[in-house]
Amino acid sequence: MPKQSTARRLFAYALVYKFRIIGALLILCCAVGAELGGPYITKTIIDQHLSTDARDLAAVLGLLALYMGLLLIASIGNFTQAYILQSTALQIIKNMRMDLMRHIQRIPLRYFDNTPIGQVVSRIANDTEAVRDLFMSFMATFVVSMVQLTGIFAALFILDVRLALFCLLLLPLFVLIMIIHLKYSKVFITIMRARLSDMNAMINESIVVMPIIQAFRREKVTIDEFEVLNEDRYVNQIKQFRIFSLSSRNIVGTIGSLVTALVIWYFGRESLQTAISFGVFYAFIDYLGRIFQPIIGIFDQLTNAQRAFVSADKVFAIMDMEGHEVGKTDHVSRPEGIVKFDDVTFAYKAGENVLKRISFEAHKGETVALVGHTGSGKSSIINLLLGFYEPDDGKITIDGRDISTFSKQELRKHMGIVLQDPFLFAGDIKFNVSLYNEEISLDRVKNALKDVGAAPFIEQLPNGYDEQVVERGSTLSSGQRQLISFARALAFDPSILILDEATASIDSETEGLIQKALKVVSEGRTTLVIAHRLSTIRDADQILVLHRGEIVERGNHDTLMALEGRYYKMYQLQTRERALEV
């Protein structure tokens, strides 16, 4: 199915509220009509009641009252249409932002591997906000201006057809100026939006790795890199403003002054030949002055419109990415947990296999450990099992069913994962265990924390289970964060548990607590462990030794030690290192 243009897609969002928009436009037409009636009433007063000997005060007061009434109607109408249009614009952007956020949840993990977080944040926050300006500012201004221009030219034709036809020639001239403005301005606006996205990405990265930047004295280099982006955005912004200054108010104001002078000359010449009324002259000048205000308004909003279309292109580019629907998991039955890899091959980049013909099987209650040096393929096996990536060849099954036939949510519903660097969300401790899952009660949270040995230190905190945790849990020690993540896995009661180097970055004293927690959490479940410390997997039912994407050894601890192969050497090396530490 061919992609729709950006304008069509934006129009589709607005079409949802077509009745509100049509209603606002009808109110707008009434308001504009009331506004444009003012000069005609003034013309009537001048020609019929002030320029004659018979001055009817009652008629003048009546017309003035009508004028005041029209101004009041115009004021109420303008407020009402502006409120309806702008509230509708906010609703449209709210819908677009939610659609974008929903789609981001569907996008495969590979996209986030190659895209800075700051750029994704910029799409959701900055780019949708720029689109909001399109609906709230430009669209409202454009519609108001078109209605006003239509009414003004109707009044001009009533007053003088020839001069109205001459003024009508101004519109193609202004359209040509707008086209030139848009053509040259878009280049600079596109660069400006790209640099803003790059700056957001760099700011995000700098904040996340600030300890590293300061530890390695990279502050000046980081500032210099940011200055390059900032300077480039500034230069292009200046160029865009230069185009705007030349092609907006200045040129419209100049043309407006020349046309006004021409109209005065025209009416002056006519007055020598015919008895043209001063009222008609006043009304024509008044209406003529009103022509240029809506045109200036459109010019003033052209930059917002271009920025919005550039931003909308970026937003829709993400929405056009292929994604997986977020499926419901209410009726997903709990699996036995038999995991099988059958001749699986996988590459992040075509032709560079990181896994080669991987085959193994893990049953309920068994612990399978994956060991090997960095880059051997341990994490890739976990990523495939979780459905973050698809294998290039071979098959992965759970209870005999190919995982490619599961929805991603169905696949992960009964999986639990504990990472080497456990992530804690901003919120209290009980939330970080339950993640607002309605099926997990407070008692279940407390029991899970107690079972993994986390209850003693939590109950000593000032607010206990209600203690607030800052993002990433930086106020807690690594061991405390790890125990909370174990409790989270236990509370969700998965049938398949994944431990990704969960004991790699903790001290020996905390390791004892983690080991006890590990035994509690893994009991009765299929457990896959990526192990850095080989001493923590001595009791594993099966140990798979990986080297350059292949399983080169397999068996339990005793079997592999007897082989005196790669595992034996790794274990001996770690044992000596730990002896030296002591």
XYZ file of C-alpha atoms in Angstrom:
582
model
C 0.000 0.000 0.000
C 1.596 3.338 -1.057
C 2.401 5.827 1.694
C 0.141 8.830 1.982
C 1.595 12.312 1.788
C 2.291 14.162 5.031
C -0.482 16.663 4.286
C -3.038 13.872 3.749
C -2.068 12.176 6.992
C -2.302 15.412 8.953
C -5.678 16.048 7.332
C -6.799 12.557 8.382
C -6.078 13.425 12.018
C -8.116 16.623 11.675
C -10.959 14.788 9.903
C -11.813 12.974 13.142
C -13.073 16.309 14.499
C -14.632 17.547 11.269
C -17.926 18.602 12.878
C -16.191 20.702 15.529
C -13.986 22.300 12.878
C -16.947 22.975 10.551
C -18.846 24.489 13.478
C -15.893 26.724 14.315
C -15.625 27.820 10.676
C -19.297 28.736 10.541
C -18.889 30.799 13.707
C -15.788 32.354 12.141
C -17.742 33.338 9.017
C -20.354 35.052 11.194
C -17.623 36.878 13.151
C -15.856 38.029 9.977
C -19.157 39.151 8.455
C -19.893 41.172 11.599
C -16.436 42.750 11.486
C -16.711 43.654 7.804
C -20.102 45.233 8.311
C -18.489 48.021 10.341
C -16.911 50.050 7.499
C -20.103 49.789 5.439
C -22.148 51.165 8.336
C -19.617 53.995 8.717
C -19.897 54.678 4.976
C -23.713 54.847 5.298
C -23.490 57.265 8.224
C -21.057 59.518 6.337
C -22.937 59.549 3.009
C -26.541 59.595 4.196
C -26.483 61.420 7.517
C -23.348 63.577 7.871
C -22.950 64.915 4.330
C -26.552 66.177 3.983
C -28.457 69.007 5.562
C -31.010 66.628 7.076
C -29.122 64.998 9.905
C -31.260 62.312 11.545
C -29.690 61.866 14.994
C -31.932 58.908 15.815
C -30.868 57.077 12.634
C -27.186 57.773 13.361
C -27.536 56.479 16.919
C -29.342 53.412 15.577
C -26.548 52.676 13.109
C -23.925 53.232 15.835
C -25.796 50.797 18.076
C -25.835 48.307 15.196
C -22.075 48.882 14.772
C -21.479 48.220 18.477
C -23.678 45.127 18.316
C -21.719 43.770 15.344
C -18.433 44.386 17.207
C -19.788 42.461 20.190
C -20.945 39.583 17.964
C -17.546 39.554 16.215
C -15.737 39.497 19.576
C -17.810 36.602 20.945
C -17.550 34.742 17.628
C -13.763 35.161 17.435
C -13.309 33.937 20.997
C -15.581 30.929 20.411
C -14.009 29.854 17.109
C -10.476 30.340 18.487
C -11.294 28.248 21.562
C -12.867 25.458 19.490
C -10.070 25.381 16.884
C -7.248 25.495 19.422
C -8.775 22.934 21.786
C -9.328 20.696 18.751
C -5.695 21.193 17.729
C -4.559 20.132 21.203
C -6.742 17.026 20.978
C -5.330 16.174 17.538
C -1.744 16.432 18.829
C -2.618 14.409 21.920
C -3.899 11.653 19.620
C -0.821 11.851 17.391
C 1.541 11.726 20.373
C -0.274 8.678 21.763
C -0.189 6.950 18.356
C 3.553 7.598 18.179
C 4.127 6.316 21.712
C 2.063 3.187 21.026
C 3.970 2.509 17.819
C 7.333 2.919 19.532
C 6.317 0.028 21.795
C 5.832 -2.109 18.656
C 9.123 -1.281 16.931
C 11.755 -4.053 17.014
C 14.679 -3.553 19.386
C 17.090 -3.308 16.454
C 15.884 0.260 15.794
C 16.865 1.375 19.309
C 20.280 -0.280 18.936
C 21.084 2.147 16.123
C 19.194 5.270 17.237
C 20.259 7.621 20.070
C 17.666 7.850 22.829
C 17.633 11.646 22.602
C 16.461 11.496 18.994
C 13.508 9.291 19.925
C 12.632 11.672 22.783
C 12.875 14.585 20.357
C 10.337 12.932 18.036
C 7.793 12.458 20.829
C 8.302 15.787 22.580
C 9.668 18.432 20.200
C 8.410 17.257 16.816
C 4.824 16.654 17.912
C 4.907 20.067 19.611
C 5.956 21.639 16.302
C 3.026 19.912 14.584
C 0.780 21.356 17.293
C 1.848 24.822 16.138
C 0.631 23.924 12.648
C -2.886 23.199 13.848
C -3.052 25.892 16.514
C -1.301 28.767 14.750
C -0.934 28.361 11.019
C -4.163 26.481 10.310
C -6.208 28.861 12.453
C -4.480 31.887 10.900
C -4.805 30.487 7.384
C -8.500 29.719 7.732
C -9.266 33.049 9.412
C -7.265 34.897 6.752
C -8.991 33.147 3.844
C -12.440 33.891 5.255
C -11.442 37.503 5.885
C -10.020 37.930 2.389
C -13.139 36.448 0.834
C -15.346 38.859 2.796
C -13.113 41.847 2.082
C -13.053 41.250 -1.675
C -16.828 40.762 -1.674
C -17.164 44.200 -0.016
C -14.662 45.753 -2.464
C -16.615 44.452 -5.456
C -19.771 45.968 -4.015
C -18.025 49.343 -3.711
C -16.022 49.434 -6.994
C -15.667 46.557 -9.455
C -12.700 47.881 -11.451
C -10.539 48.660 -8.442
C -11.532 45.375 -6.783
C -10.355 43.499 -9.892
C -7.050 45.358 -9.719
C -6.621 44.469 -6.036
C -7.422 40.850 -6.899
C -4.162 40.751 -8.905
C -2.289 41.103 -5.596
C -3.153 37.558 -4.554
C -1.123 35.731 -7.277
C 1.799 38.063 -6.506
C 1.715 37.154 -2.801
C 1.330 33.457 -3.623
C 4.475 33.655 -5.783
C 6.376 35.330 -2.942
C 5.192 32.599 -0.558
C 6.353 29.835 -2.925
C 9.816 31.404 -3.170
C 9.911 31.815 0.613
C 8.946 28.180 1.206
C 11.441 26.840 -1.343
C 14.515 28.519 0.163
C 13.408 28.429 3.789
C 12.741 24.668 3.925
C 16.427 23.804 3.467
C 17.444 25.744 6.561
C 14.489 24.586 8.669
C 15.271 20.931 7.876
C 18.869 21.414 9.036
C 17.694 23.268 12.156
C 15.359 20.420 13.154
C 18.081 17.831 12.503
C 20.563 19.734 14.655
C 18.004 20.091 17.449
C 17.521 16.333 17.383
C 21.301 15.789 17.433
C 21.662 18.202 20.355
C 18.961 16.389 22.325
C 20.685 13.074 21.674
C 24.023 14.462 22.833
C 22.544 16.064 25.964
C 20.852 12.791 26.883
C 24.060 10.809 26.365
C 26.121 13.347 28.314
C 23.808 13.203 31.330
C 23.772 9.389 31.359
C 27.575 9.110 31.199
C 28.433 12.268 33.190
C 30.593 10.336 35.730
C 32.697 8.964 32.840
C 33.000 12.409 31.215
C 34.207 13.974 34.448
C 36.452 11.045 35.422
C 38.280 11.168 32.074
C 38.256 15.004 31.937
C 36.196 15.077 28.742
C 34.183 18.167 29.734
C 35.865 20.540 27.267
C 35.716 18.049 24.376
C 32.018 17.437 25.071
C 31.327 21.186 25.180
C 33.241 21.698 21.926
C 31.247 18.937 20.194
C 28.005 20.482 21.422
C 29.133 23.942 20.293
C 29.634 22.672 16.733
C 26.018 21.458 16.616
C 24.735 24.605 18.320
C 26.681 26.883 15.970
C 25.426 25.051 12.879
C 21.838 25.397 14.071
C 22.413 29.102 14.827
C 23.885 29.802 11.371
C 20.980 28.133 9.584
C 18.487 29.885 11.843
C 20.013 33.267 10.929
C 19.763 32.398 7.211
C 16.137 31.398 7.634
C 15.329 34.603 9.515
C 16.991 36.605 6.736
C 14.660 35.025 4.175
C 11.697 35.604 6.465
C 12.582 39.268 6.978
C 12.925 39.899 3.244
C 9.767 38.077 2.156
C 7.208 38.724 4.888
C 6.171 41.955 6.573
C 8.586 44.185 4.700
C 7.525 43.242 1.196
C 3.827 43.021 2.111
C 3.995 46.399 3.875
C 5.756 48.014 0.895
C 3.262 46.654 -1.617
C 0.419 47.671 0.683
C 1.654 51.278 0.869
C 2.051 51.498 -2.904
C -1.434 50.095 -3.541
C -2.980 52.444 -0.963
C -1.300 55.404 -2.670
C -2.620 54.179 -6.029
C -6.163 53.898 -4.649
C -5.996 57.439 -3.247
C -4.802 58.687 -6.626
C -7.588 56.724 -8.362
C -10.329 58.135 -6.150
C -8.830 61.619 -6.414
C -8.959 61.387 -10.228
C -12.527 60.016 -10.103
C -13.661 62.869 -7.869
C -12.664 65.345 -10.562
C -14.912 63.578 -13.091
C -17.795 62.362 -10.939
C -19.188 63.209 -7.563
C -17.774 60.219 -5.695
C -18.917 60.046 -2.101
C -16.470 60.401 0.773
C -18.150 57.415 2.458
C -17.259 55.102 -0.414
C -13.720 56.454 -0.381
C -13.421 55.852 3.401
C -14.880 52.320 3.178
C -12.614 51.335 0.292
C -9.464 52.518 2.117
C -10.621 50.733 5.293
C -11.237 47.435 3.463
C -8.007 47.789 1.522
C -6.050 48.176 4.755
C -7.632 44.996 6.035
C -6.413 42.972 3.022
C -2.793 43.072 4.133
C -3.281 42.028 7.770
C -4.389 38.443 7.007
C -1.626 38.118 4.380
C 0.972 39.273 6.930
C -0.564 36.795 9.383
C -0.043 33.942 6.903
C 3.554 35.026 6.257
C 4.231 35.196 9.994
C 3.066 31.578 10.387
C 4.832 30.150 7.315
C 7.906 29.268 9.382
C 5.749 27.414 11.900
C 4.055 25.582 9.052
C 7.332 24.520 7.456
C 8.760 23.464 10.808
C 5.600 21.459 11.428
C 5.768 19.646 8.085
C 9.458 18.801 8.579
C 8.657 17.509 12.063
C 5.609 15.614 10.824
C 7.807 13.874 8.224
C 10.063 12.652 11.044
C 7.117 11.529 13.177
C 5.482 9.633 10.321
C 8.845 8.088 9.382
C 8.782 6.333 12.766
C 5.116 5.414 12.407
C 5.868 3.844 9.018
C 8.368 1.437 10.547
C 7.189 -2.133 10.665
C 6.129 -3.105 14.153
C 4.477 -5.899 16.073
C 1.035 -5.438 17.554
C 0.837 -5.382 21.344
C -1.315 -8.449 21.945
C -3.539 -9.227 24.911
C -2.341 -11.902 27.329
C -5.413 -12.388 29.535
C -6.011 -15.976 28.433
C -2.411 -17.116 27.901
C -1.875 -20.416 29.681
C 1.258 -20.906 31.751
C 3.836 -22.986 29.831
C 5.740 -25.921 31.284
C 8.912 -24.055 30.370
C 10.754 -26.517 28.124
C 13.134 -24.340 26.080
C 14.796 -25.775 22.977
C 17.242 -24.206 20.518
C 17.436 -26.286 17.345
C 20.363 -25.480 15.028
C 19.970 -21.705 15.474
C 22.105 -19.257 13.483
C 21.864 -15.486 13.885
C 23.610 -12.297 12.737
C 23.038 -8.657 13.675
C 24.615 -7.719 10.341
C 24.217 -9.884 7.262
C 27.170 -12.197 6.780
C 28.585 -11.670 10.298
C 27.093 -14.544 12.298
C 27.294 -14.139 16.056
C 25.584 -17.500 16.680
C 26.355 -20.622 14.638
C 24.192 -23.746 14.745
C 23.301 -23.460 18.442
C 21.377 -26.457 19.859
C 20.439 -27.234 23.469
C 17.390 -28.048 25.601
C 16.373 -26.895 29.084
C 13.574 -28.526 31.110
C 11.413 -27.334 33.991
C 13.393 -27.084 37.205
C 16.740 -27.161 35.365
C 19.381 -24.461 35.358
C 21.359 -23.984 32.154
C 24.391 -21.694 32.387
C 25.966 -19.885 29.446
C 29.635 -19.015 29.852
C 32.266 -17.607 27.566
C 34.356 -14.542 26.881
C 32.855 -11.217 25.782
C 31.416 -11.509 22.279
C 30.968 -15.270 22.428
C 27.176 -14.999 21.890
C 25.726 -15.420 25.406
C 23.502 -12.317 25.365
C 22.457 -12.995 21.770
C 20.915 -16.317 22.850
C 18.878 -14.475 25.502
C 17.840 -11.755 23.025
C 16.530 -14.419 20.637
C 14.646 -16.251 23.389
C 12.959 -13.015 24.475
C 11.935 -12.306 20.872
C 13.940 -9.098 20.557
C 15.415 -10.503 17.334
C 14.500 -13.314 14.940
C 16.937 -16.156 14.135
C 18.231 -16.279 10.577
C 18.140 -20.069 10.565
C 16.978 -22.852 12.874
C 14.119 -22.838 15.368
C 13.474 -21.914 19.001
C 10.576 -23.624 20.776
C 8.873 -23.464 24.156
C 6.993 -26.639 25.057
C 7.451 -27.711 21.435
C 5.834 -24.578 19.972
C 7.891 -22.319 17.713
C 8.232 -18.933 19.454
C 7.695 -17.163 16.116
C 4.027 -18.197 16.395
C 3.647 -16.344 19.725
C 2.854 -12.676 19.966
C 5.697 -10.855 21.714
C 3.562 -10.226 24.793
C 2.373 -13.835 24.892
C 5.981 -15.012 24.624
C 7.218 -12.802 27.467
C 4.220 -13.099 29.799
C 5.726 -16.016 31.717
C 9.355 -14.945 31.462
C 11.291 -13.099 34.133
C 14.668 -11.413 33.693
C 17.274 -10.070 36.108
C 20.005 -7.967 34.509
C 23.597 -7.346 35.542
C 22.732 -3.681 36.067
C 19.152 -3.858 37.394
C 16.960 -0.944 36.362
C 14.746 0.647 38.998
C 12.072 3.121 37.925
C 11.277 6.430 39.584
C 8.664 5.513 42.200
C 8.485 3.656 45.504
C 9.955 0.236 46.251
C 6.669 -1.651 46.158
C 5.955 -0.264 42.684
C 9.392 -1.404 41.486
C 8.439 -4.947 42.469
C 4.851 -5.047 41.190
C 5.173 -2.535 38.288
C 1.487 -1.732 38.940
C 0.417 -5.257 37.962
C -3.080 -5.603 39.429
C -2.544 -9.326 40.035
C 0.350 -8.640 42.419
C -0.912 -7.610 45.858
C 1.064 -5.724 48.513
C 1.361 -8.908 50.584
C 2.803 -10.709 47.556
C 5.322 -7.894 47.123
C 6.361 -8.079 50.771
C 6.648 -11.870 50.669
C 8.805 -11.716 47.541
C 11.140 -9.176 49.137
C 11.283 -11.277 52.295
C 12.018 -14.501 50.399
C 15.004 -12.979 48.576
C 16.387 -11.427 51.771
C 15.621 -7.790 50.941
C 13.077 -7.156 53.715
C 15.627 -6.341 56.487
C 17.247 -3.384 54.724
C 13.933 -2.097 53.294
C 12.222 -2.056 56.682
C 15.086 0.065 58.020
C 14.434 2.778 55.423
C 12.493 5.859 56.687
C 9.376 5.029 54.642
C 9.848 1.277 54.361
C 8.111 -0.162 51.310
C 6.896 3.328 50.390
C 10.447 4.689 50.172
C 10.843 6.665 46.963
C 13.523 5.487 44.531
C 15.099 7.958 42.127
C 15.462 6.888 38.509
C 17.853 3.935 38.109
C 17.920 3.498 41.904
C 21.145 5.432 42.389
C 20.391 5.980 46.103
C 20.648 2.215 46.733
C 23.697 -0.026 46.573
C 24.130 -2.385 43.614
C 23.389 -5.377 45.868
C 20.176 -3.788 47.167
C 19.019 -2.982 43.643
C 19.780 -6.542 42.604
C 17.758 -8.015 45.471
C 14.777 -5.831 44.512
C 15.056 -7.033 40.914
C 15.101 -10.655 42.172
C 11.956 -9.920 44.184
C 10.357 -8.471 41.044
C 11.086 -11.684 39.135
C 9.728 -13.793 42.038
C 6.545 -11.691 42.367
C 5.735 -12.170 38.671
C 6.198 -15.946 39.138
C 7.671 -16.742 35.671
C 7.997 -20.267 34.344
C 11.230 -19.266 32.562
C 13.798 -17.192 34.446
C 16.718 -15.412 32.767
C 19.664 -14.163 34.815
C 21.987 -11.972 32.774
C 25.254 -11.849 34.750
C 23.235 -11.005 37.859
C 26.186 -11.444 40.223
C 28.924 -9.870 38.096
C 29.157 -6.441 39.735
C 28.625 -7.125 43.453
C 31.007 -7.735 46.325
C 31.678 -11.150 47.860
C 29.609 -10.428 50.987
C 26.532 -9.437 48.980
C 27.118 -12.380 46.665
C 26.074 -14.747 49.457
C 22.689 -12.993 49.745
C 22.287 -12.994 45.963
C 23.096 -16.695 45.778
C 20.406 -17.498 48.337
C 17.954 -15.275 46.445
C 18.897 -17.006 43.196
C 18.055 -20.418 44.637
C 14.680 -19.166 45.896
C 13.766 -17.519 42.590
C 14.903 -20.365 40.332
C 13.219 -23.181 42.262
C 10.765 -25.097 40.072
C 11.517 -22.939 37.019
C 13.525 -23.265 33.832
C 16.490 -21.006 34.512
C 19.000 -19.695 31.983
C 22.029 -17.996 33.525
C 24.657 -15.892 31.798
C 27.530 -16.344 34.223
C 30.590 -14.207 34.704
C 31.603 -15.703 38.034
C 31.876 -19.417 37.392
C 31.702 -20.167 41.123
C 28.026 -19.137 41.072
C 27.023 -21.873 38.582
C 28.724 -24.920 40.059
C 25.298 -26.418 40.777
C 23.901 -25.789 37.268
C 22.393 -28.854 35.596
C 24.062 -27.966 32.298
C 26.826 -25.546 31.409
C 27.267 -24.421 27.808
C 30.683 -23.011 26.963
C 30.513 -20.627 23.997
C 33.377 -19.451 21.829
C 32.885 -17.204 18.787
C 29.196 -18.067 18.524
C 29.535 -21.839 18.867
C 29.022 -24.260 21.749
C 32.456 -25.805 22.182
C 31.812 -27.648 25.480
C 28.735 -28.768 27.430
C 28.042 -30.669 30.637
C 27.864 -30.044 34.394
C 30.696 -28.538 36.423
C 32.379 -31.814 37.301
C 32.231 -33.133 33.733
C 33.750 -29.959 32.290
C 36.477 -29.796 34.917
C 37.420 -33.400 34.084
C 37.771 -32.412 30.410
C 40.386 -29.825 31.349
C 39.367 -27.769 28.343
C 38.269 -24.129 27.938
C 35.927 -24.158 30.978
C 38.632 -25.725 33.177
C 41.113 -22.982 32.237
C 38.549 -20.214 32.837
C 37.642 -21.648 36.239
C 41.250 -22.093 37.305
C 42.081 -18.545 36.238
C 39.176 -17.070 38.234
C 40.032 -19.187 41.277
C 43.606 -17.877 41.279
C 42.411 -14.292 40.832
C 40.024 -14.560 43.775
C 42.749 -16.141 45.917
C 45.002 -13.180 45.169
C 42.172 -10.761 46.079
C 41.840 -12.434 49.485
